[in-house]
């Protein structure tokens, strides 16, 4: 069975500082990896995804993530955050043909 | 039209009421999903429909009854709910459930409060 761990439930960071949101997964087979963002009172929106190929994936709003197979990680990074990045971030995995498994989420709070 | 539309956005109901949540997708997808999002809990998959057929019921109580009349529409019929059913109900769609690496596209959710 697959599982996703997001070690940090909350991450406060000052505006224009870099941020890394951690995601680790467990799976016995190859998976596809996703990061979603949820702004208050909204649904989840796809930030980026890794299917195959280059392990560094760039997404919307200046975010990027790196797939590390040996460490079974898919950490999300942004070099300089804005107040508008304040939201909940969810890591998810999907085995080919299976349902998504979501992590518990990390609440990013960007402080002025 | 936005990709996945959910109505109503907010719903308050008593425990004896019967109401329905509606989801419509304009993406040409064949799979649709209901998720429940409660405070302090991970996203919970409730139901999955693939080409109008229910392919997953994740041990959801019978007071939640899904309906998928076609690949574009998904309903969640609610009756005799409990206060602990108060949550954000999210609808999502994807190209299909099997043989695909495609992502989920979510609606904005229906915030349900059961009094």
CSV table of C-alpha atoms in Angstrom, one decimal:
chain,number,residue,atom,x,y,z
A,1,UNK,CA,0.0,0.0,0.0
A,2,UNK,CA,1.1,3.5,-0.7
A,3,UNK,CA,1.4,6.2,1.9
A,4,UNK,CA,2.5,9.9,2.0
A,5,UNK,CA,4.2,11.7,4.8
A,6,UNK,CA,4.4,15.5,5.2
A,7,UNK,CA,6.5,15.9,8.2
A,8,UNK,CA,5.7,19.6,8.8
A,9,UNK,CA,2.1,20.4,9.6
A,10,UNK,CA,2.8,24.1,9.7
A,11,UNK,CA,5.6,26.2,8.2
A,12,UNK,CA,5.9,29.9,9.0
A,13,UNK,CA,8.3,31.9,6.8
A,14,UNK,CA,9.0,35.6,6.2
A,15,UNK,CA,8.1,37.2,2.9
A,16,UNK,CA,10.9,36.9,0.3
A,17,UNK,CA,12.6,34.1,2.2
A,18,UNK,CA,13.1,30.6,0.6
A,19,UNK,CA,10.9,27.7,1.6
A,20,UNK,CA,11.0,24.0,1.4
A,21,UNK,CA,8.0,21.8,2.1
A,22,UNK,CA,8.9,18.1,2.6
A,23,UNK,CA,7.2,15.1,1.2
A,24,UNK,CA,8.1,11.5,1.6
A,25,UNK,CA,6.2,8.5,0.2
A,26,UNK,CA,6.3,4.8,0.4
A,27,UNK,CA,5.4,2.5,-2.4
A,28,UNK,CA,6.6,-0.9,-3.7
A,29,UNK,CA,6.2,0.2,-7.3
A,30,UNK,CA,6.9,3.3,-9.4
A,31,UNK,CA,4.6,6.2,-8.7
A,32,UNK,CA,3.5,9.5,-10.1
A,33,UNK,CA,3.9,12.4,-7.8
A,34,UNK,CA,1.9,15.6,-7.4
A,35,UNK,CA,1.8,18.8,-5.4
A,36,UNK,CA,-1.5,20.6,-4.9
A,37,UNK,CA,-2.3,23.9,-3.3
A,38,UNK,CA,-5.5,24.9,-1.5
A,39,UNK,CA,-6.2,28.5,-0.8
A,40,UNK,CA,-8.8,29.3,1.9
A,41,UNK,CA,-12.4,28.3,0.9
A,42,UNK,CA,-11.3,26.8,-2.4
A,43,UNK,CA,-10.6,23.4,-3.9
A,44,UNK,CA,-7.2,21.9,-4.6
A,45,UNK,CA,-5.2,23.2,-7.6
A,46,UNK,CA,-2.4,21.4,-9.2
A,47,UNK,CA,1.0,23.1,-8.7
A,48,UNK,CA,3.2,20.5,-10.5
A,49,UNK,CA,3.6,16.8,-11.2
A,50,UNK,CA,6.3,14.3,-11.8
A,51,UNK,CA,5.5,11.5,-14.3
A,52,UNK,CA,9.0,10.6,-15.7
A,53,UNK,CA,12.1,12.1,-17.1
A,54,UNK,CA,13.9,15.0,-15.4
A,55,UNK,CA,13.8,14.8,-11.7
A,56,UNK,CA,13.5,18.6,-11.3
A,57,UNK,CA,10.0,19.7,-12.1
A,58,UNK,CA,8.9,23.3,-12.4
A,59,UNK,CA,5.3,24.3,-11.7
A,60,UNK,CA,3.1,27.4,-11.5
A,61,UNK,CA,3.8,30.4,-9.3
A,62,UNK,CA,7.5,29.9,-9.2
A,63,UNK,CA,7.4,26.5,-7.4
A,64,UNK,CA,9.6,23.6,-8.2
A,65,UNK,CA,10.1,20.1,-6.8
A,66,UNK,CA,12.7,17.4,-7.0
A,67,UNK,CA,12.1,13.7,-7.2
A,68,UNK,CA,14.6,11.6,-5.3
A,69,UNK,CA,14.0,8.0,-5.9
A,70,UNK,CA,16.6,6.7,-3.5
A,71,UNK,CA,15.2,8.8,-0.6
A,72,UNK,CA,11.6,8.4,-1.8
A,73,UNK,CA,11.1,12.1,-1.5
A,74,UNK,CA,9.5,14.9,-3.5
A,75,UNK,CA,10.2,18.1,-1.7
A,76,UNK,CA,8.6,21.4,-2.9
A,77,UNK,CA,10.7,24.6,-3.0
A,78,UNK,CA,10.3,28.2,-3.8
A,79,UNK,CA,13.3,30.6,-3.7
A,80,UNK,CA,11.3,33.6,-2.6
A,81,UNK,CA,7.8,33.5,-1.2
A,82,UNK,CA,5.0,36.1,-1.3
A,83,UNK,CA,2.2,36.8,1.1
A,84,UNK,CA,-0.1,35.3,-1.6
A,85,UNK,CA,1.6,31.9,-1.2
A,86,UNK,CA,-0.1,31.5,2.2
A,87,UNK,CA,-2.1,28.3,1.7
A,88,UNK,CA,-2.3,24.6,2.5
A,89,UNK,CA,0.0,22.4,0.4
A,90,UNK,CA,-0.7,18.7,-0.3
A,91,UNK,CA,1.6,16.1,-1.7
A,92,UNK,CA,0.0,13.1,-3.5
A,93,UNK,CA,1.1,9.9,-5.1
A,94,UNK,CA,-0.6,7.8,-7.6
A,95,UNK,CA,0.4,4.3,-8.8
A,96,UNK,CA,-0.4,3.7,-12.5
A,97,UNK,CA,-4.1,2.8,-12.5
A,98,UNK,CA,-4.7,3.3,-8.8
A,99,UNK,CA,-6.3,6.0,-6.8
A,100,UNK,CA,-4.5,9.0,-5.4
A,101,UNK,CA,-3.1,9.0,-1.9
A,102,UNK,CA,-2.8,12.4,-0.3
A,103,UNK,CA,-0.6,13.5,2.5
A,104,UNK,CA,-2.0,15.3,5.5
A,105,UNK,CA,-1.0,18.7,4.2
A,106,UNK,CA,1.4,21.5,5.3
A,107,UNK,CA,0.1,24.9,6.1
A,108,UNK,CA,2.4,27.6,4.8
A,109,UNK,CA,2.1,31.0,6.5
A,110,UNK,CA,4.0,33.8,4.9
A,111,UNK,CA,4.7,36.6,7.3
A,112,UNK,CA,5.2,40.3,6.4
B,1,UNK,CA,-17.3,27.6,-17.9
B,2,UNK,CA,-14.8,26.6,-15.2
B,3,UNK,CA,-13.5,23.0,-15.3
B,4,UNK,CA,-15.3,21.5,-12.3
B,5,UNK,CA,-18.3,23.3,-10.8
B,6,UNK,CA,-19.9,22.4,-7.5
B,7,UNK,CA,-23.2,23.7,-6.1
B,8,UNK,CA,-24.2,24.8,-3.6
B,9,UNK,CA,-21.0,26.3,-2.2
B,10,UNK,CA,-22.5,26.4,1.2
B,11,UNK,CA,-25.2,24.3,2.8
B,12,UNK,CA,-26.7,24.2,6.3
B,13,UNK,CA,-29.1,21.4,7.1
B,14,UNK,CA,-30.7,19.7,10.0
B,15,UNK,CA,-30.2,16.1,10.8
B,16,UNK,CA,-33.6,15.1,9.4
B,17,UNK,CA,-33.3,17.0,6.1
B,18,UNK,CA,-32.6,15.6,2.7
B,19,UNK,CA,-30.4,17.6,0.4
B,20,UNK,CA,-28.1,17.0,-2.6
B,21,UNK,CA,-24.7,18.3,-3.7
B,22,UNK,CA,-24.1,18.6,-7.4
B,23,UNK,CA,-20.9,18.5,-9.4
B,24,UNK,CA,-20.5,19.1,-13.1
B,25,UNK,CA,-17.3,18.8,-15.1
B,26,UNK,CA,-16.6,20.4,-18.5
B,27,UNK,CA,-13.3,18.7,-19.2
B,28,UNK,CA,-14.5,15.7,-21.1
B,29,UNK,CA,-13.2,13.4,-18.4
B,30,UNK,CA,-14.6,9.9,-17.7
B,31,UNK,CA,-13.8,9.5,-14.0
B,32,UNK,CA,-15.4,11.5,-11.1
B,33,UNK,CA,-14.7,11.4,-7.4
B,34,UNK,CA,-16.2,12.6,-4.1
B,35,UNK,CA,-13.8,13.5,-1.3
B,36,UNK,CA,-14.5,14.6,2.2
B,37,UNK,CA,-12.2,17.2,3.9
B,38,UNK,CA,-12.6,17.6,7.6
B,39,UNK,CA,-10.6,19.9,9.8
B,40,UNK,CA,-7.4,18.3,11.1
B,41,UNK,CA,-7.9,15.2,9.0
B,42,UNK,CA,-6.4,14.0,5.7
B,43,UNK,CA,-8.4,14.1,2.5
B,44,UNK,CA,-10.8,11.1,2.5
B,45,UNK,CA,-11.8,9.4,-0.7
B,46,UNK,CA,-15.5,8.6,-0.6
B,47,UNK,CA,-16.7,7.4,-4.0
B,48,UNK,CA,-15.2,6.9,-7.5
B,49,UNK,CA,-17.1,6.6,-10.8
B,50,UNK,CA,-15.4,5.5,-14.0
B,51,UNK,CA,-17.5,5.8,-17.2
B,52,UNK,CA,-20.6,6.2,-15.0
B,53,UNK,CA,-20.0,3.0,-13.1
B,54,UNK,CA,-19.2,3.1,-9.4
B,55,UNK,CA,-15.7,1.5,-8.9
B,56,UNK,CA,-15.1,2.4,-5.3
B,57,UNK,CA,-17.1,3.0,-2.2
B,58,UNK,CA,-14.7,3.6,0.6
B,59,UNK,CA,-16.8,2.3,3.4
B,60,UNK,CA,-19.0,5.3,3.4
B,61,UNK,CA,-22.2,5.3,5.5
B,62,UNK,CA,-25.4,4.7,3.6
B,63,UNK,CA,-26.7,8.2,4.6
B,64,UNK,CA,-24.5,9.3,1.7
B,65,UNK,CA,-25.8,8.2,-1.6
B,66,UNK,CA,-23.9,9.0,-4.8
B,67,UNK,CA,-25.4,9.2,-8.3
B,68,UNK,CA,-23.7,9.5,-11.6
B,69,UNK,CA,-26.2,9.8,-14.5
B,70,UNK,CA,-23.5,10.5,-17.1
B,71,UNK,CA,-19.7,11.2,-17.2
B,72,UNK,CA,-20.2,14.9,-16.7
B,73,UNK,CA,-22.4,15.0,-13.7
B,74,UNK,CA,-22.1,13.6,-10.2
B,75,UNK,CA,-24.4,14.0,-7.2
B,76,UNK,CA,-24.2,13.3,-3.6
B,77,UNK,CA,-27.5,12.8,-1.9
B,78,UNK,CA,-27.6,13.4,1.8
B,79,UNK,CA,-30.1,12.2,4.3
B,80,UNK,CA,-30.3,11.8,8.1
B,81,UNK,CA,-26.8,13.2,8.5
B,82,UNK,CA,-24.9,13.7,11.8
B,83,UNK,CA,-23.1,16.8,13.0
B,84,UNK,CA,-19.8,15.0,12.5
B,85,UNK,CA,-20.6,14.9,8.8
B,86,UNK,CA,-20.0,18.6,8.7
B,87,UNK,CA,-17.1,19.1,6.3
B,88,UNK,CA,-16.0,20.4,2.9
B,89,UNK,CA,-17.0,18.0,0.2
B,90,UNK,CA,-14.9,18.1,-2.9
B,91,UNK,CA,-15.7,16.8,-6.3
B,92,UNK,CA,-12.9,15.9,-8.7
B,93,UNK,CA,-12.5,14.5,-12.2
B,94,UNK,CA,-9.8,12.9,-14.2
B,95,UNK,CA,-9.4,11.4,-17.6
B,96,UNK,CA,-10.1,7.9,-16.3
B,97,UNK,CA,-9.2,5.8,-13.3
B,98,UNK,CA,-7.0,3.1,-14.8
B,99,UNK,CA,-4.3,3.3,-17.4
B,100,UNK,CA,-3.7,6.9,-16.8
B,101,UNK,CA,-1.2,9.1,-15.1
B,102,UNK,CA,-3.5,12.1,-15.3
B,103,UNK,CA,-4.1,14.4,-12.4
B,104,UNK,CA,-7.2,15.2,-10.5
B,105,UNK,CA,-9.1,18.4,-11.3
B,106,UNK,CA,-11.0,19.7,-8.3
B,107,UNK,CA,-14.1,21.8,-7.8
B,108,UNK,CA,-14.2,24.6,-5.2
B,109,UNK,CA,-16.1,22.4,-2.8
B,110,UNK,CA,-19.4,22.5,-1.0
B,111,UNK,CA,-19.1,23.5,2.7
B,112,UNK,CA,-21.7,21.4,4.6
B,113,UNK,CA,-22.8,22.2,8.1
B,114,UNK,CA,-25.1,19.8,9.9
B,115,UNK,CA,-27.0,21.2,12.9
